[in-house]
Coordinates of C-alpha atoms in Angstrom, one line a residue:
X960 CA 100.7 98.0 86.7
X961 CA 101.0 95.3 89.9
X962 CA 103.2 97.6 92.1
X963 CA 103.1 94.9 94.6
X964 CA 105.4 92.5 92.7
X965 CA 108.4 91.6 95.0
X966 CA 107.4 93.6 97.7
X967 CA 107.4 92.3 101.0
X968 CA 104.4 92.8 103.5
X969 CA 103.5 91.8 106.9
X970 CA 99.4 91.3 108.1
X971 CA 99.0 91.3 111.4
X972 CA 95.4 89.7 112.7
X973 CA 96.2 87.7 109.5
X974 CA 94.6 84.5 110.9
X975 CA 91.2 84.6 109.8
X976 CA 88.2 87.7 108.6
X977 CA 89.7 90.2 107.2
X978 CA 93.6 90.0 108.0
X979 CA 93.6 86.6 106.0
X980 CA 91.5 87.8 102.8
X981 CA 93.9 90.2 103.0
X982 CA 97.0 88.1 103.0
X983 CA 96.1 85.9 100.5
X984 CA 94.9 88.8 98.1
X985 CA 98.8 89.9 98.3
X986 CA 100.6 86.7 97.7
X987 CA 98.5 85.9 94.7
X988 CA 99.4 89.7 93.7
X989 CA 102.8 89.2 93.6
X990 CA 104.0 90.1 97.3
X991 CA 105.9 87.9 99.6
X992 CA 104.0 88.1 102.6
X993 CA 104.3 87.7 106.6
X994 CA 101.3 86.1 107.8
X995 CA 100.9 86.9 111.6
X996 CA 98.1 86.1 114.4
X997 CA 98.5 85.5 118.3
X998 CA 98.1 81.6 117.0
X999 CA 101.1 80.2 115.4
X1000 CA 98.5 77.6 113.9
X1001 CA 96.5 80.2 112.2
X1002 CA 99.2 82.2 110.7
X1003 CA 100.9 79.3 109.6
X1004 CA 97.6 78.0 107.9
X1005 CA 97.0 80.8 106.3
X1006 CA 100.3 80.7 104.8
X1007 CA 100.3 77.2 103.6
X1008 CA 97.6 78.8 101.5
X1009 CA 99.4 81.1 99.9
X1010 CA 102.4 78.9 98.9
X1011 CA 99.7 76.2 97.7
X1012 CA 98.6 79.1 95.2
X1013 CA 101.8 79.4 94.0
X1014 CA 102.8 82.5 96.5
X1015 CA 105.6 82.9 98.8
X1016 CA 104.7 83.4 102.4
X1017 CA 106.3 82.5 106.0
X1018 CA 104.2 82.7 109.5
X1019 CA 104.9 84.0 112.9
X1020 CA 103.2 84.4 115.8
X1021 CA 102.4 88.0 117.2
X1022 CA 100.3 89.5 120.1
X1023 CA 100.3 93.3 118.9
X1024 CA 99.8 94.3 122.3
X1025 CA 103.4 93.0 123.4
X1026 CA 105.8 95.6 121.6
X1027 CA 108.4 93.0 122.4
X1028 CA 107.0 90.6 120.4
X1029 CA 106.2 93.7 117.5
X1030 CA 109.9 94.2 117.2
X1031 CA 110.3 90.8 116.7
X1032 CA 107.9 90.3 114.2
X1033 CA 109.6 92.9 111.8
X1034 CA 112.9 91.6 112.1
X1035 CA 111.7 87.6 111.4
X1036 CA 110.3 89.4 108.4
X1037 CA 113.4 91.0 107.7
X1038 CA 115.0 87.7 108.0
X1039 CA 112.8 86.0 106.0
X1040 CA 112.6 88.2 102.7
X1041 CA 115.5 90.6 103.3
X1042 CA 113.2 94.1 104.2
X1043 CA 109.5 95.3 104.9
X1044 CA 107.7 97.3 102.1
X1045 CA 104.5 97.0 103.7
X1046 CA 102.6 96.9 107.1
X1047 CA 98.7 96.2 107.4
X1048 CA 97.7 97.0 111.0
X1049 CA 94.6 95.1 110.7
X1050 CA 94.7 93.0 114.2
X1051 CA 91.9 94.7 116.3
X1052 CA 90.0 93.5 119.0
X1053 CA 85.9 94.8 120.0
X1054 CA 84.1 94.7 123.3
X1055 CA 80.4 96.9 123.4
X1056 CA 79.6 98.8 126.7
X1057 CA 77.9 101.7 128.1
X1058 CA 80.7 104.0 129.4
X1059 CA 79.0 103.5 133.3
X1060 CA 78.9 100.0 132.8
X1061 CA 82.1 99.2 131.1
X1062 CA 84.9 97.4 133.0
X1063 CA 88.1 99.1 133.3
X1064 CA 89.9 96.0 132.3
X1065 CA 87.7 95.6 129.2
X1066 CA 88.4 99.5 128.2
X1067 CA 91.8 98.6 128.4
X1068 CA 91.8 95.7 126.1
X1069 CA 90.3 97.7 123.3
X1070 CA 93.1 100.3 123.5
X1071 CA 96.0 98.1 124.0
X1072 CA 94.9 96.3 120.9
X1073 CA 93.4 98.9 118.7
X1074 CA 95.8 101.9 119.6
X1075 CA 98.4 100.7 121.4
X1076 CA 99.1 97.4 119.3
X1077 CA 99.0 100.4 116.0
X1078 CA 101.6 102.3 117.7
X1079 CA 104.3 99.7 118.6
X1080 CA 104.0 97.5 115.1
X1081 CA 104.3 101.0 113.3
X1082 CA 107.0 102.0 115.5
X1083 CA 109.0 99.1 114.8
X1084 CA 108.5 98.6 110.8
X1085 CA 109.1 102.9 110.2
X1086 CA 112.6 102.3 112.3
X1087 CA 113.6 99.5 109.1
X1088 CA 111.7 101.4 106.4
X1089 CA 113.2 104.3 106.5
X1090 CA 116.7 102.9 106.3
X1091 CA 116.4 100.6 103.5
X1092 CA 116.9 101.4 99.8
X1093 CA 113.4 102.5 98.6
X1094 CA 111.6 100.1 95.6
X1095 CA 110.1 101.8 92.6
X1096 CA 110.9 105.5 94.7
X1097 CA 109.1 104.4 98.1
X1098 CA 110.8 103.1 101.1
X1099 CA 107.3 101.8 102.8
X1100 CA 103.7 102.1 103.0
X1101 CA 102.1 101.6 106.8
X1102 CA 98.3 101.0 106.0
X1103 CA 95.8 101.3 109.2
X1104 CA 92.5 99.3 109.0
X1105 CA 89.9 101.6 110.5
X1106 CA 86.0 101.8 110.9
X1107 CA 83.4 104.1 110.6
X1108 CA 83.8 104.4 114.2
X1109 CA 87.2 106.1 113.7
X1110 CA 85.1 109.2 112.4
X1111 CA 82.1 108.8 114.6
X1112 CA 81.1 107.6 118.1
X1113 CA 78.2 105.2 118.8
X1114 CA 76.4 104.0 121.8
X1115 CA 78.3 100.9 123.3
X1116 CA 81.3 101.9 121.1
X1117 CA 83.3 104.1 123.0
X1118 CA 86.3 102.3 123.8
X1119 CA 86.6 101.0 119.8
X1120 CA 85.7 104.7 118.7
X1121 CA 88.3 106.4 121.0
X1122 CA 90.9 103.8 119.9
X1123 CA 89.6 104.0 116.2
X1124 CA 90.0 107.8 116.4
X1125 CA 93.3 107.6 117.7
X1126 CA 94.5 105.7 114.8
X1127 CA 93.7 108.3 112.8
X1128 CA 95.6 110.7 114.6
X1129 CA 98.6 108.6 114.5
X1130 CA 98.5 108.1 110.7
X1131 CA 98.0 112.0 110.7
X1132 CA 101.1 112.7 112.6
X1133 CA 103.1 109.8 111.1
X1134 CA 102.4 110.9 108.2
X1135 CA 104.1 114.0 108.8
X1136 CA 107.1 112.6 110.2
X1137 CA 107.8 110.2 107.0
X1138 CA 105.9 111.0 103.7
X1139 CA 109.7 113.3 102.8
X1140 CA 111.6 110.2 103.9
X1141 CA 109.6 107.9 101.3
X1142 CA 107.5 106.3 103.2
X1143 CA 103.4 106.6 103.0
X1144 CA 100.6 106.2 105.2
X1145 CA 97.4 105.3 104.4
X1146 CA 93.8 105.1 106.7
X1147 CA 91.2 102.6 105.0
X1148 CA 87.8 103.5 106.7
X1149 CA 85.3 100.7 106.4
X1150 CA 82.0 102.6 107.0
X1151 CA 80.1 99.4 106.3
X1152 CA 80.2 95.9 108.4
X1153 CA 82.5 93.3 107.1
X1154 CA 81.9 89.6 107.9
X1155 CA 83.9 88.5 110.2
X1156 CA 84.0 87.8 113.8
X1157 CA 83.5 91.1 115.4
X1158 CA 80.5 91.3 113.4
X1159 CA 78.8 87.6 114.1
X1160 CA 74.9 88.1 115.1
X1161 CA 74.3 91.8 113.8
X1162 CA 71.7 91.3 111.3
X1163 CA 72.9 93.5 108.9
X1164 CA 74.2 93.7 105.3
X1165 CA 77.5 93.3 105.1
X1166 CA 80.9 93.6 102.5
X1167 CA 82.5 89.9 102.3
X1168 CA 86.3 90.1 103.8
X1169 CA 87.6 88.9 99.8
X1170 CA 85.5 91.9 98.8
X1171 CA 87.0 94.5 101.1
X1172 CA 90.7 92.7 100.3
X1173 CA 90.5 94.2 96.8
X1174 CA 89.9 98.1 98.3
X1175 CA 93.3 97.4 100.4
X1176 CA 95.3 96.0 97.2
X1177 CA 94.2 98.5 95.7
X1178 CA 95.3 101.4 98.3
X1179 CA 98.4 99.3 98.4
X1180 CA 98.8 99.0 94.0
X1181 CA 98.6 103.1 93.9
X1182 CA 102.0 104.4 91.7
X1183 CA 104.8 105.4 93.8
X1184 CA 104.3 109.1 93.2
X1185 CA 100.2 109.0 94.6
X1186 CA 99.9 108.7 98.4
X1187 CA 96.8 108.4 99.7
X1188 CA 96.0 109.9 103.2
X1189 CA 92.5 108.1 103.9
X1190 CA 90.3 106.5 101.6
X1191 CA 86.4 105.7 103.2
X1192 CA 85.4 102.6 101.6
X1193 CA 81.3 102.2 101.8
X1194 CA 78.9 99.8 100.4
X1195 CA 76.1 100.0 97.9
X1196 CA 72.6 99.8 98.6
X1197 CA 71.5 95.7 98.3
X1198 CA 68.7 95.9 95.3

């Protein structure tokens, strides 16, 4: 069964990579989707390619690091389709560096993006999900894109990993807060490389963004009575 049918989601980082597979996997599932990215442009693209499938989608800008303009996002969406049933955190941002060589500035990039952006976009769609009549039993479901790095450090990586990590303690406590007020939470761990961006130049093998789409539809199709805490998505051996 499509649980996604008439549901409303927003994307955020929807622009391009992963975000987009991921936006336009919804609206061809049924879901009336908010296409967001810090370019109006590439929001708005992206969602011209949804409605020329035959989907429903609308566009708006969105700097996840601006809880102002987090806020604001939910409540164009609300707007727009009338609620929020789902939120993919996906917008994330990467910079490598050895702790002793890493600029402050560039540590706090990473976080304010890829902890801090989480925390004010959850913040804002939790305060309308759990005040609006729930669909099929569930109010909302706040699904965090996260990396292998959430569950394990590497060399270069330690603003990402600490950020990554922190997500997971978020969902973890979030979870707590909102799972008896219908709403779920969900960590998708990709402990493979995706292509995208953030990936360009690592000569490795690596999960196509449509590819990984289907694994978040699918976290996103569950029945209403299944919540899924974290599901750690990996990637079979090339033969």
């Amino acid at each position: 069964m499509n649980h996604l049918n008439g549901k409303v989601s927003l994307i955020t980082g929807a622009g391009r990579g992963i975000g987009k597979a991921i936006a336009v996997l919804f609206g061809q599932a049924g879901s009336r989707v908010m296409c967001t990215a810090r370019s109006m442009g590439a929001a708005e693209s992206v969602a011209s390619t949804i409605r020329a499938r035959g989907g429903i989608a609308a566009a708006c800008p969105l700097d996840v690091t601006d809880r102002t303009a987090a806020t604001s996002a939910v409540s164009r969406t609300v707007e727009e389709f009338g609620r929020l049933d789902i939120l993919v955190n996906n917008a994330g941002n990467f910079i490598r560096g050895r702790v002793e060589e890493m600029a402050p500035e560039d540590w706090d990039k990473v976080i304010a993006t890829d902890l801090n952006g989480v925390f004010y976009c959850a913040r804002a769609a939790i305060k309308q999900m759990v005040g609006q009549a729930p669909l099929d039993g569930v109010r909302g479901h706040v699904i965090g894109m996260n990396s292998g790095a959430g569950i394990r450090g590497f060399p270069t990586g330690a603003s990402y990993s600490a950020a990554k990590w922190g997500m997971i303690g978020l969902a973890e406590s979030l979870r707590g807060e909102v799972i008896e007020r219908g709403v779920k939470v969900t960590e998708v761990v990709i402990a493979s490389t995706v292509r995208s961006g953030m990936s360009a130049g690592r000569d490795v093998p690596k999960i196509e963004p449509e590819d990984f789409a289907e694994t978040v539809l699918a976290v996103a199709s569950f029945a209403p009575t299944v919540a899924i805490s974290q599901i750690v998505v990996g990637q079979m051996d090339p033969q």
